[in-house]
Tab-separated table of C-alpha atoms and ligand atoms in Angstrom:
chain	number	residue	atom	x	y	z
J	946	UNK	CA	-32.302	-92.929	-67.667
J	947	UNK	CA	-32.605	-89.137	-67.385
J	948	UNK	CA	-30.879	-86.784	-69.779
J	949	UNK	CA	-28.155	-85.762	-67.284
J	950	UNK	CA	-27.332	-89.392	-66.504
J	951	UNK	CA	-27.240	-90.178	-70.202
J	952	UNK	CA	-24.919	-87.252	-70.885
J	953	UNK	CA	-22.631	-88.280	-68.033
J	954	UNK	CA	-22.528	-91.831	-69.309
J	955	UNK	CA	-21.858	-90.659	-72.848
J	956	UNK	CA	-18.991	-88.530	-71.601
J	957	UNK	CA	-17.460	-91.625	-70.051
J	958	UNK	CA	-18.056	-94.011	-72.941
J	959	UNK	CA	-17.434	-91.629	-75.848
J	960	UNK	CA	-13.637	-91.913	-75.722
J	961	UNK	CA	-14.029	-95.681	-75.588
J	962	UNK	CA	-16.333	-95.691	-78.591
J	963	UNK	CA	-14.137	-93.236	-80.400
J	964	UNK	CA	-11.021	-95.277	-79.892
J	965	UNK	CA	-12.866	-98.441	-80.969
J	966	UNK	CA	-13.975	-96.669	-84.127
J	967	UNK	CA	-10.501	-95.365	-84.654
J	968	UNK	CA	-9.112	-98.894	-84.448
J	969	UNK	CA	-11.724	-100.240	-86.868
J	970	UNK	CA	-11.078	-97.311	-89.156
J	971	UNK	CA	-7.324	-97.726	-89.135
J	972	UNK	CA	-7.702	-101.463	-89.795
J	973	UNK	CA	-9.655	-100.513	-92.889
J	974	UNK	CA	-7.200	-97.815	-93.803
J	975	UNK	CA	-4.353	-100.278	-93.663
J	976	UNK	CA	-5.546	-102.341	-96.544
J	977	UNK	CA	-6.159	-99.652	-99.101
J	978	UNK	CA	-5.166	-99.067	-101.690
J	979	UNK	CA	-4.828	-102.699	-102.661
J	980	UNK	CA	-4.877	-104.748	-105.858
J	981	UNK	CA	-5.281	-108.508	-106.204
J	982	UNK	CA	-5.124	-110.611	-109.334
J	983	UNK	CA	-5.389	-114.177	-110.545
J	984	UNK	CA	-2.330	-116.362	-110.970
J	985	UNK	CA	1.363	-115.570	-110.440
J	986	UNK	CA	1.288	-113.653	-113.722
J	987	UNK	CA	-0.594	-111.127	-111.571
J	988	UNK	CA	2.641	-109.854	-109.989
J	989	UNK	CA	3.668	-107.546	-112.880
J	990	UNK	CA	-0.002	-106.753	-113.461
J	991	UNK	CA	-0.358	-105.602	-109.852
J	992	UNK	CA	2.821	-103.537	-110.208
J	993	UNK	CA	1.296	-101.704	-113.191
J	994	UNK	CA	-1.954	-101.115	-111.295
J	995	UNK	CA	-0.025	-100.009	-108.209
J	996	UNK	CA	1.605	-97.146	-110.125
J	997	UNK	CA	-1.878	-95.631	-110.385
J	998	UNK	CA	-3.059	-96.550	-106.890
J	999	UNK	CA	-0.004	-95.201	-105.085
J	1000	UNK	CA	-0.587	-91.801	-106.659
J	1001	UNK	CA	-4.140	-91.869	-105.274
J	1002	UNK	CA	-5.515	-92.762	-108.712
J	1003	UNK	CA	-8.833	-94.544	-109.167
J	1004	UNK	CA	-9.357	-98.277	-108.895
J	1005	UNK	CA	-10.893	-98.160	-112.370
J	1006	UNK	CA	-7.765	-96.677	-113.944
J	1007	UNK	CA	-5.635	-99.110	-111.958
J	1008	UNK	CA	-7.388	-102.274	-113.135
J	1009	UNK	CA	-7.349	-101.077	-116.730
J	1010	UNK	CA	-3.602	-100.339	-116.478
J	1011	UNK	CA	-2.981	-103.809	-115.033
J	1012	UNK	CA	-4.914	-105.501	-117.818
J	1013	UNK	CA	-3.190	-103.386	-120.484
J	1014	UNK	CA	0.159	-104.437	-119.070
J	1015	UNK	CA	-0.478	-108.136	-119.629
J	1016	UNK	CA	-2.206	-107.598	-122.975
J	1017	UNK	CA	1.038	-105.958	-124.107
J	1018	UNK	CA	3.013	-109.109	-123.453
J	1019	UNK	CA	3.104	-111.034	-126.709
J	1020	UNK	CA	4.611	-114.039	-124.918
J	1021	UNK	CA	1.588	-114.339	-122.677
J	1022	UNK	CA	-1.540	-116.436	-123.236
J	1023	UNK	CA	-3.650	-113.335	-122.529
J	1024	UNK	CA	-4.110	-110.889	-125.426
J	1025	UNK	CA	-2.960	-111.241	-129.021
J	1026	UNK	CA	-0.110	-113.555	-127.975
J	1027	UNK	CA	-2.762	-116.005	-126.747
J	1028	UNK	CA	-3.610	-119.391	-128.140
J	1029	UNK	CA	-6.075	-119.500	-131.022
J	1030	UNK	CA	-9.424	-121.209	-131.365
J	1031	UNK	CA	-9.715	-124.478	-133.288
J	1032	UNK	CA	-9.760	-122.548	-136.584
J	1033	UNK	CA	-6.420	-120.932	-135.746
J	1034	UNK	CA	-7.903	-117.506	-134.937
J	1035	UNK	CA	-7.154	-115.598	-131.727
J	1036	UNK	CA	-10.390	-114.186	-130.286
J	1037	UNK	CA	-10.302	-112.101	-127.134
J	1038	UNK	CA	-12.767	-111.465	-124.315
J	1039	UNK	CA	-12.613	-108.702	-121.701
J	1040	UNK	CA	-14.766	-106.793	-119.256
J	1041	UNK	CA	-14.499	-103.984	-116.751
J	1042	UNK	CA	-16.768	-102.804	-113.914
J	1043	UNK	CA	-16.578	-99.815	-111.586
J	1044	UNK	CA	-17.939	-98.810	-108.182
J	1045	UNK	CA	-21.145	-97.422	-109.649
J	1046	UNK	CA	-22.080	-100.672	-111.406
J	1047	UNK	CA	-21.023	-99.167	-114.721
J	1048	UNK	CA	-19.700	-101.968	-116.857
J	1049	UNK	CA	-18.569	-102.787	-120.378
J	1050	UNK	CA	-17.371	-105.859	-122.223
J	1051	UNK	CA	-16.215	-107.234	-125.548
J	1052	UNK	CA	-16.362	-110.865	-126.605
J	1053	UNK	CA	-14.750	-112.680	-129.496
J	1054	UNK	CA	-12.926	-109.571	-130.683
J	1055	UNK	CA	-10.119	-110.149	-133.216
J	1056	UNK	CA	-6.900	-108.268	-134.024
J	1057	UNK	CA	-7.288	-105.588	-131.357
J	1058	UNK	CA	-4.428	-105.284	-128.903
J	1059	UNK	CA	-6.284	-103.922	-125.887
J	1060	UNK	CA	-9.744	-105.444	-125.514
J	1061	UNK	CA	-9.882	-104.127	-121.939
J	1062	UNK	CA	-9.753	-100.545	-123.201
J	1063	UNK	CA	-12.420	-101.291	-125.808
J	1064	UNK	CA	-14.551	-102.704	-122.976
J	1065	UNK	CA	-14.052	-99.462	-121.057
J	1066	UNK	CA	-15.107	-97.479	-124.130
J	1067	UNK	CA	-18.241	-99.641	-124.434
J	1068	UNK	CA	-18.959	-98.763	-120.799
J	1069	UNK	CA	-18.311	-95.064	-121.184
J	1070	UNK	CA	-19.504	-94.291	-124.701
J	1071	UNK	CA	-22.474	-96.546	-125.342
J	1072	UNK	CA	-25.698	-97.381	-123.549
J	1073	UNK	CA	-24.747	-101.080	-123.893
J	1074	UNK	CA	-22.756	-103.569	-121.853
J	1075	UNK	CA	-21.405	-106.155	-124.323
J	1076	UNK	CA	-20.296	-105.909	-127.948
J	1077	UNK	CA	-19.251	-109.058	-129.797
J	1078	UNK	CA	-17.203	-110.190	-132.792
J	1079	UNK	CA	-17.154	-107.968	-135.874
J	1080	UNK	CA	-19.343	-105.355	-134.201
J	1081	UNK	CA	-16.876	-105.058	-131.339
J	1082	UNK	CA	-13.978	-104.746	-133.778
J	1083	UNK	CA	-15.801	-102.122	-135.835
J	1084	UNK	CA	-16.554	-100.127	-132.662
J	1085	UNK	CA	-12.888	-100.371	-131.652
J	1086	UNK	CA	-11.723	-99.070	-135.043
J	1087	UNK	CA	-14.227	-96.214	-134.889
J	1088	UNK	CA	-12.747	-95.295	-131.518
J	1089	UNK	CA	-9.150	-95.057	-132.594
J	1090	UNK	CA	-7.865	-98.583	-131.980
J	1091	UNK	CA	-5.720	-100.022	-134.773
J	1092	UNK	CA	-6.144	-103.311	-136.584
J	1093	UNK	CA	-3.228	-105.565	-135.686
J	1094	UNK	CA	-1.825	-108.475	-137.666
J	1095	UNK	CA	-3.766	-111.731	-137.586
J	1096	UNK	CA	-0.517	-113.701	-137.323
J	1097	UNK	CA	-0.086	-115.942	-134.279
J	1098	UNK	CA	2.799	-115.447	-131.850
J	1099	UNK	CA	5.613	-117.941	-132.421
J	1100	UNK	CA	4.676	-119.868	-129.305
J	1101	UNK	CA	0.985	-120.012	-130.232
J	1102	UNK	CA	1.828	-120.973	-133.827
J	1103	UNK	CA	3.985	-123.896	-132.692
J	1104	UNK	CA	1.435	-125.084	-130.162
J	1105	UNK	CA	-1.382	-124.875	-132.709
J	1106	UNK	CA	0.668	-126.793	-135.288
J	1107	UNK	CA	1.116	-129.570	-132.730
J	1108	UNK	CA	-2.518	-129.546	-131.662
J	1109	UNK	CA	-3.862	-129.634	-135.221
J	1110	UNK	CA	-2.083	-132.953	-135.771
J	1111	UNK	CA	-4.496	-134.561	-133.310
J	1112	UNK	CA	-7.241	-131.976	-133.658
J	1113	UNK	CA	-8.766	-133.233	-130.462
J	1114	UNK	CA	-10.416	-130.955	-127.958
J	1115	UNK	CA	-9.556	-132.460	-124.635
J	1116	UNK	CA	-8.802	-129.929	-121.942
J	1117	UNK	CA	-7.263	-131.060	-118.698
J	1118	UNK	CA	-7.448	-128.976	-115.565
J	1119	UNK	CA	-4.459	-127.982	-113.523
J	1120	UNK	CA	-5.021	-130.716	-110.918
J	1121	UNK	CA	-1.303	-130.872	-110.438
J	1122	UNK	CA	0.091	-127.597	-111.629
J	1123	UNK	CA	3.049	-128.152	-113.915
J	1124	UNK	CA	5.263	-125.120	-114.305
J	1125	UNK	CA	5.611	-124.547	-118.005
J	1126	UNK	CA	6.718	-120.954	-118.070
J	1127	UNK	CA	5.156	-118.228	-115.977
J	1128	UNK	CA	1.895	-117.973	-117.866
J	1129	UNK	CA	0.589	-121.492	-118.091
J	1130	UNK	CA	-1.869	-122.402	-115.391
J	1131	UNK	CA	-3.944	-124.935	-117.300
J	1132	UNK	CA	-2.688	-127.710	-119.490
J	1133	UNK	CA	-3.660	-130.175	-122.132
J	1134	UNK	CA	-2.669	-133.775	-121.482
J	1135	UNK	CA	0.556	-133.346	-123.440
J	1136	UNK	CA	1.562	-130.444	-121.196
J	1137	UNK	CA	0.786	-127.581	-123.571
J	1138	UNK	CA	-1.044	-124.702	-121.924
J	1139	UNK	CA	-4.801	-124.707	-122.311
J	1140	UNK	CA	-6.478	-121.518	-121.150
J	1141	UNK	CA	-5.349	-118.443	-119.359
J	1142	UNK	CA	-6.998	-115.385	-117.963
J	1143	UNK	CA	-6.141	-112.307	-115.989
J	1144	UNK	CA	-8.743	-111.097	-113.519
J	1145	UNK	CA	-7.976	-108.270	-111.132
J	1146	UNK	CA	-9.727	-106.254	-108.456
J	1147	UNK	CA	-8.545	-103.007	-106.889
J	1148	UNK	CA	-9.676	-100.768	-104.057
J	1149	UNK	CA	-8.451	-97.189	-104.197
J	1150	UNK	CA	-7.756	-94.642	-101.495
J	1151	UNK	CA	-11.396	-93.493	-101.650
J	1152	UNK	CA	-12.519	-97.028	-100.774
J	1153	UNK	CA	-13.954	-97.589	-104.254
J	1154	UNK	CA	-13.757	-101.008	-105.891
J	1155	UNK	CA	-13.303	-101.834	-109.567
J	1156	UNK	CA	-12.419	-104.967	-111.504
J	1157	UNK	CA	-11.198	-106.062	-114.923
J	1158	UNK	CA	-10.782	-109.343	-116.778
J	1159	UNK	CA	-8.951	-110.031	-120.028
J	1160	UNK	CA	-8.385	-113.347	-121.778
J	1161	UNK	CA	-7.874	-115.201	-125.011
J	1162	UNK	CA	-10.214	-117.802	-123.525
J	1163	UNK	CA	-9.792	-121.532	-123.748
J	1164	UNK	CA	-7.299	-122.607	-126.356
J	1165	UNK	CA	-8.702	-124.398	-129.427
J	1166	UNK	CA	-12.265	-123.491	-128.465
J	1167	UNK	CA	-15.017	-123.627	-131.086
J	1168	UNK	CA	-14.918	-120.387	-133.098
J	1169	UNK	CA	-17.455	-118.023	-131.530
J	1170	UNK	CA	-17.357	-119.603	-128.087
J	1171	UNK	CA	-17.601	-117.076	-125.260
J	1172	UNK	CA	-16.492	-117.993	-121.758
J	1173	UNK	CA	-17.245	-116.464	-118.383
J	1174	UNK	CA	-14.579	-113.758	-118.577
J	1175	UNK	CA	-16.519	-111.005	-120.413
J	1176	UNK	CA	-19.812	-111.795	-118.677
J	1177	UNK	CA	-20.695	-109.516	-115.780
J	1178	UNK	CA	-21.737	-111.710	-112.863
J	1179	UNK	CA	-19.787	-114.687	-114.198
J	1180	UNK	CA	-16.138	-113.659	-114.739
J	1181	UNK	CA	-16.395	-110.421	-112.768
J	1182	UNK	CA	-18.747	-108.691	-110.388
J	1183	UNK	CA	-18.350	-105.537	-108.324
J	1184	UNK	CA	-20.748	-104.305	-105.668
J	1185	UNK	CA	-19.183	-101.283	-104.057
J	1186	UNK	CA	-21.176	-101.807	-100.864
J	1187	UNK	CA	-19.861	-105.295	-100.120
J	1188	UNK	CA	-17.058	-106.454	-102.394
J	1189	UNK	CA	-15.922	-107.766	-105.743
J	1190	UNK	CA	-14.982	-111.117	-107.230
J	1191	UNK	CA	-13.347	-112.559	-110.326
J	1192	UNK	CA	-12.865	-116.075	-111.634
J	1193	UNK	CA	-10.547	-118.247	-113.663
J	1194	UNK	CA	-10.906	-121.746	-115.052
J	1195	UNK	CA	-13.509	-123.506	-117.145
J	1196	UNK	CA	-15.831	-120.657	-118.027
J	1197	UNK	CA	-18.897	-122.747	-118.786
J	1198	UNK	CA	-18.990	-123.990	-115.195
J	1199	UNK	CA	-18.708	-120.448	-113.843
J	1200	UNK	CA	-21.503	-119.178	-116.087
J	1201	UNK	CA	-23.804	-121.993	-114.921
J	1202	UNK	CA	-23.821	-120.618	-111.365
J	1203	UNK	CA	-23.349	-116.885	-112.159
J	1204	UNK	CA	-20.171	-117.431	-110.167
J	1205	UNK	CA	-18.811	-114.021	-109.207
J	1206	UNK	CA	-22.257	-112.595	-108.537
J	1207	UNK	CA	-22.808	-115.502	-106.198
J	1208	UNK	CA	-19.501	-114.875	-104.410
J	1209	UNK	CA	-20.435	-111.231	-103.869
J	1210	UNK	CA	-23.879	-112.242	-102.606
J	1211	UNK	CA	-22.206	-114.503	-100.041
J	1212	UNK	CA	-20.066	-111.568	-98.921
J	1213	UNK	CA	-23.262	-109.534	-98.619
J	1214	UNK	CA	-24.556	-112.243	-96.269
J	1215	UNK	CA	-21.484	-111.700	-94.098
J	1216	UNK	CA	-19.088	-114.390	-95.280
J	1217	UNK	CA	-15.401	-113.557	-95.550
J	1218	UNK	CA	-13.998	-113.375	-99.096
J	1219	UNK	CA	-12.402	-116.814	-98.735
J	1220	UNK	CA	-15.559	-118.464	-97.383
J	1221	UNK	CA	-17.686	-116.740	-100.018
J	1222	UNK	CA	-15.413	-118.189	-102.722
J	1223	UNK	CA	-15.539	-121.601	-101.035
J	1224	UNK	CA	-19.329	-121.635	-100.979
J	1225	UNK	CA	-19.461	-120.811	-104.700
J	1226	UNK	CA	-16.985	-123.614	-105.440
J	1227	UNK	CA	-19.137	-125.974	-103.358
J	1228	UNK	CA	-22.144	-124.996	-105.468
J	1229	UNK	CA	-20.333	-126.226	-108.581
J	1230	UNK	CA	-18.977	-129.385	-107.011
J	1231	UNK	CA	-22.263	-130.360	-105.342
J	1232	UNK	CA	-23.998	-130.766	-108.701
J	1233	UNK	CA	-21.559	-133.393	-109.991
J	1234	UNK	CA	-18.514	-134.171	-107.883
J	1235	UNK	CA	-17.051	-136.683	-110.379
J	1236	UNK	CA	-17.286	-134.227	-113.250
J	1237	UNK	CA	-15.838	-131.467	-111.075
J	1238	UNK	CA	-12.687	-133.560	-110.694
J	1239	UNK	CA	-12.040	-133.082	-114.401
J	1240	UNK	CA	-11.876	-129.293	-114.510
J	1241	UNK	CA	-10.674	-126.309	-112.539
J	1242	UNK	CA	-12.471	-123.209	-111.344
J	1243	UNK	CA	-10.963	-120.671	-108.973
J	1244	UNK	CA	-12.627	-117.616	-107.443
J	1245	UNK	CA	-10.811	-114.602	-106.030
J	1246	UNK	CA	-12.587	-111.941	-103.949
J	1247	UNK	CA	-12.092	-108.779	-101.936
J	1248	UNK	CA	-14.459	-107.096	-99.490
J	1249	UNK	CA	-14.859	-103.440	-98.552
J	1250	UNK	CA	-12.294	-103.731	-95.786
J	1251	UNK	CA	-9.659	-104.739	-98.301
J	1252	UNK	CA	-9.695	-108.304	-96.967
J	1253	UNK	CA	-9.184	-110.871	-99.712
J	1254	UNK	CA	-9.430	-114.602	-100.265
J	1255	UNK	CA	-9.725	-117.305	-102.883
J	1256	UNK	CA	-10.937	-120.850	-103.277
J	1257	UNK	CA	-10.606	-123.366	-106.116
J	1258	UNK	CA	-11.980	-126.768	-106.961
J	1259	UNK	CA	-8.538	-128.278	-107.196
J	1260	UNK	CA	-4.980	-127.659	-106.178
J	1261	UNK	CA	-2.998	-125.232	-108.311
J	1262	UNK	CA	-4.855	-121.919	-108.257
J	1263	UNK	CA	-2.662	-119.056	-107.044
J	1264	UNK	CA	-3.177	-115.325	-106.789
J	1265	UNK	CA	-1.076	-112.177	-106.374
J	1266	UNK	CA	-1.563	-109.357	-103.881
J	1267	UNK	CA	-0.049	-105.875	-103.731
J	1268	UNK	CA	-0.742	-103.340	-100.992
J	1269	UNK	CA	1.363	-101.059	-98.841
J	1270	UNK	CA	1.924	-104.069	-96.576
J	1271	UNK	CA	2.767	-106.811	-99.017
J	1272	UNK	CA	3.639	-107.878	-102.529
J	1273	UNK	CA	3.271	-111.622	-102.797
J	1274	UNK	CA	1.767	-114.731	-104.319
J	1275	UNK	CA	-0.673	-116.841	-102.295
J	1276	UNK	CA	-1.749	-120.437	-102.849
J	1277	UNK	CA	-5.507	-120.771	-102.945
J	1278	UNK	CA	-7.180	-123.389	-100.774
J	1279	UNK	CA	-9.078	-126.035	-102.693
J	1280	UNK	CA	-12.002	-128.398	-102.230
J	1281	UNK	CA	-11.154	-131.688	-103.902
Q	857	LIG	C1	-12.568	-119.075	-120.176
Q	857	LIG	N1	-12.318	-118.617	-117.856
Q	857	LIG	O1	-12.482	-118.628	-121.312
Q	857	LIG	C2	-11.662	-118.513	-119.111
Q	857	LIG	C3	-10.336	-119.225	-119.180
Q	857	LIG	C4	-9.441	-119.084	-117.996
Q	857	LIG	O2	-7.341	-119.410	-117.041
Q	857	LIG	O3	-9.811	-118.673	-116.937
Q	857	LIG	N2	-8.179	-119.452	-118.061
Q	857	LIG	O4	-13.338	-119.982	-119.884
């Protein structure tokens, strides 16, 4: 093809290409900003994050604001209102990650109201990623956080008093989700809530992704136990080129497969967020299908187009979505 022919052809096809690009571009535009979060308790969390996103704020600020919102709720299993470990002590885990792979986390922190903001300080003020236990608390105090009371919330106190009678660690997954208040996705056999976590992912107007996770972890856990939630690549992973993922459920099982990193890797290979989550769930179930029937894990993911999806081992995982187009709760698909 000579140059003139090529130019003529380009003149004809350029509008076509342009309009195709414009369509693809506007499809992307449509779904940002957007915030998604685990469970139906994500609705008010998304609303708090949305206040930042709608003013063209950053995804990082938005996910922190969402996490702070739920940590403030003393009636919620996330934050200081959460259920204690088997020694009666509330220990909190949180992490945060931005579009530049900056990340910070705290694990097993006590008596600090906003572990998510301590995690952000770890990210921004130290060369480290994770601080744990007393060290995390000391760092928080040095950075202006206040030491809160060690007393349990009334709900947690009552539940612990009941549990201590049997003193038996026997978590049951949310195979059939019983509604026991808005913040109770996982239950012990007697119907008391087991563990609860808030994981959220946002994409801002600049197309940047960030994520945050905050939790009191599994109720009545062994003191010192750390779940997936504060572990980058397990409870949360963000790769600004391809997407981000978060998880909820039995943390040990998520850690074993580096769950959210795996989900993001599947998105990198071209899978949709939902299929990427499904393939990570399959990885867990494949190892021991019978055992997998006894616990729950759910993954939630978003790609760079603002498309989202989730998948869980069992029925009962739900997630919340807020964008300019919608504000709703979705049921996750499940494998078993
Ligand atoms: C943990 N993954 O500590 C958390 C618990 C959770 O809904 O997700 N609860 O293992």
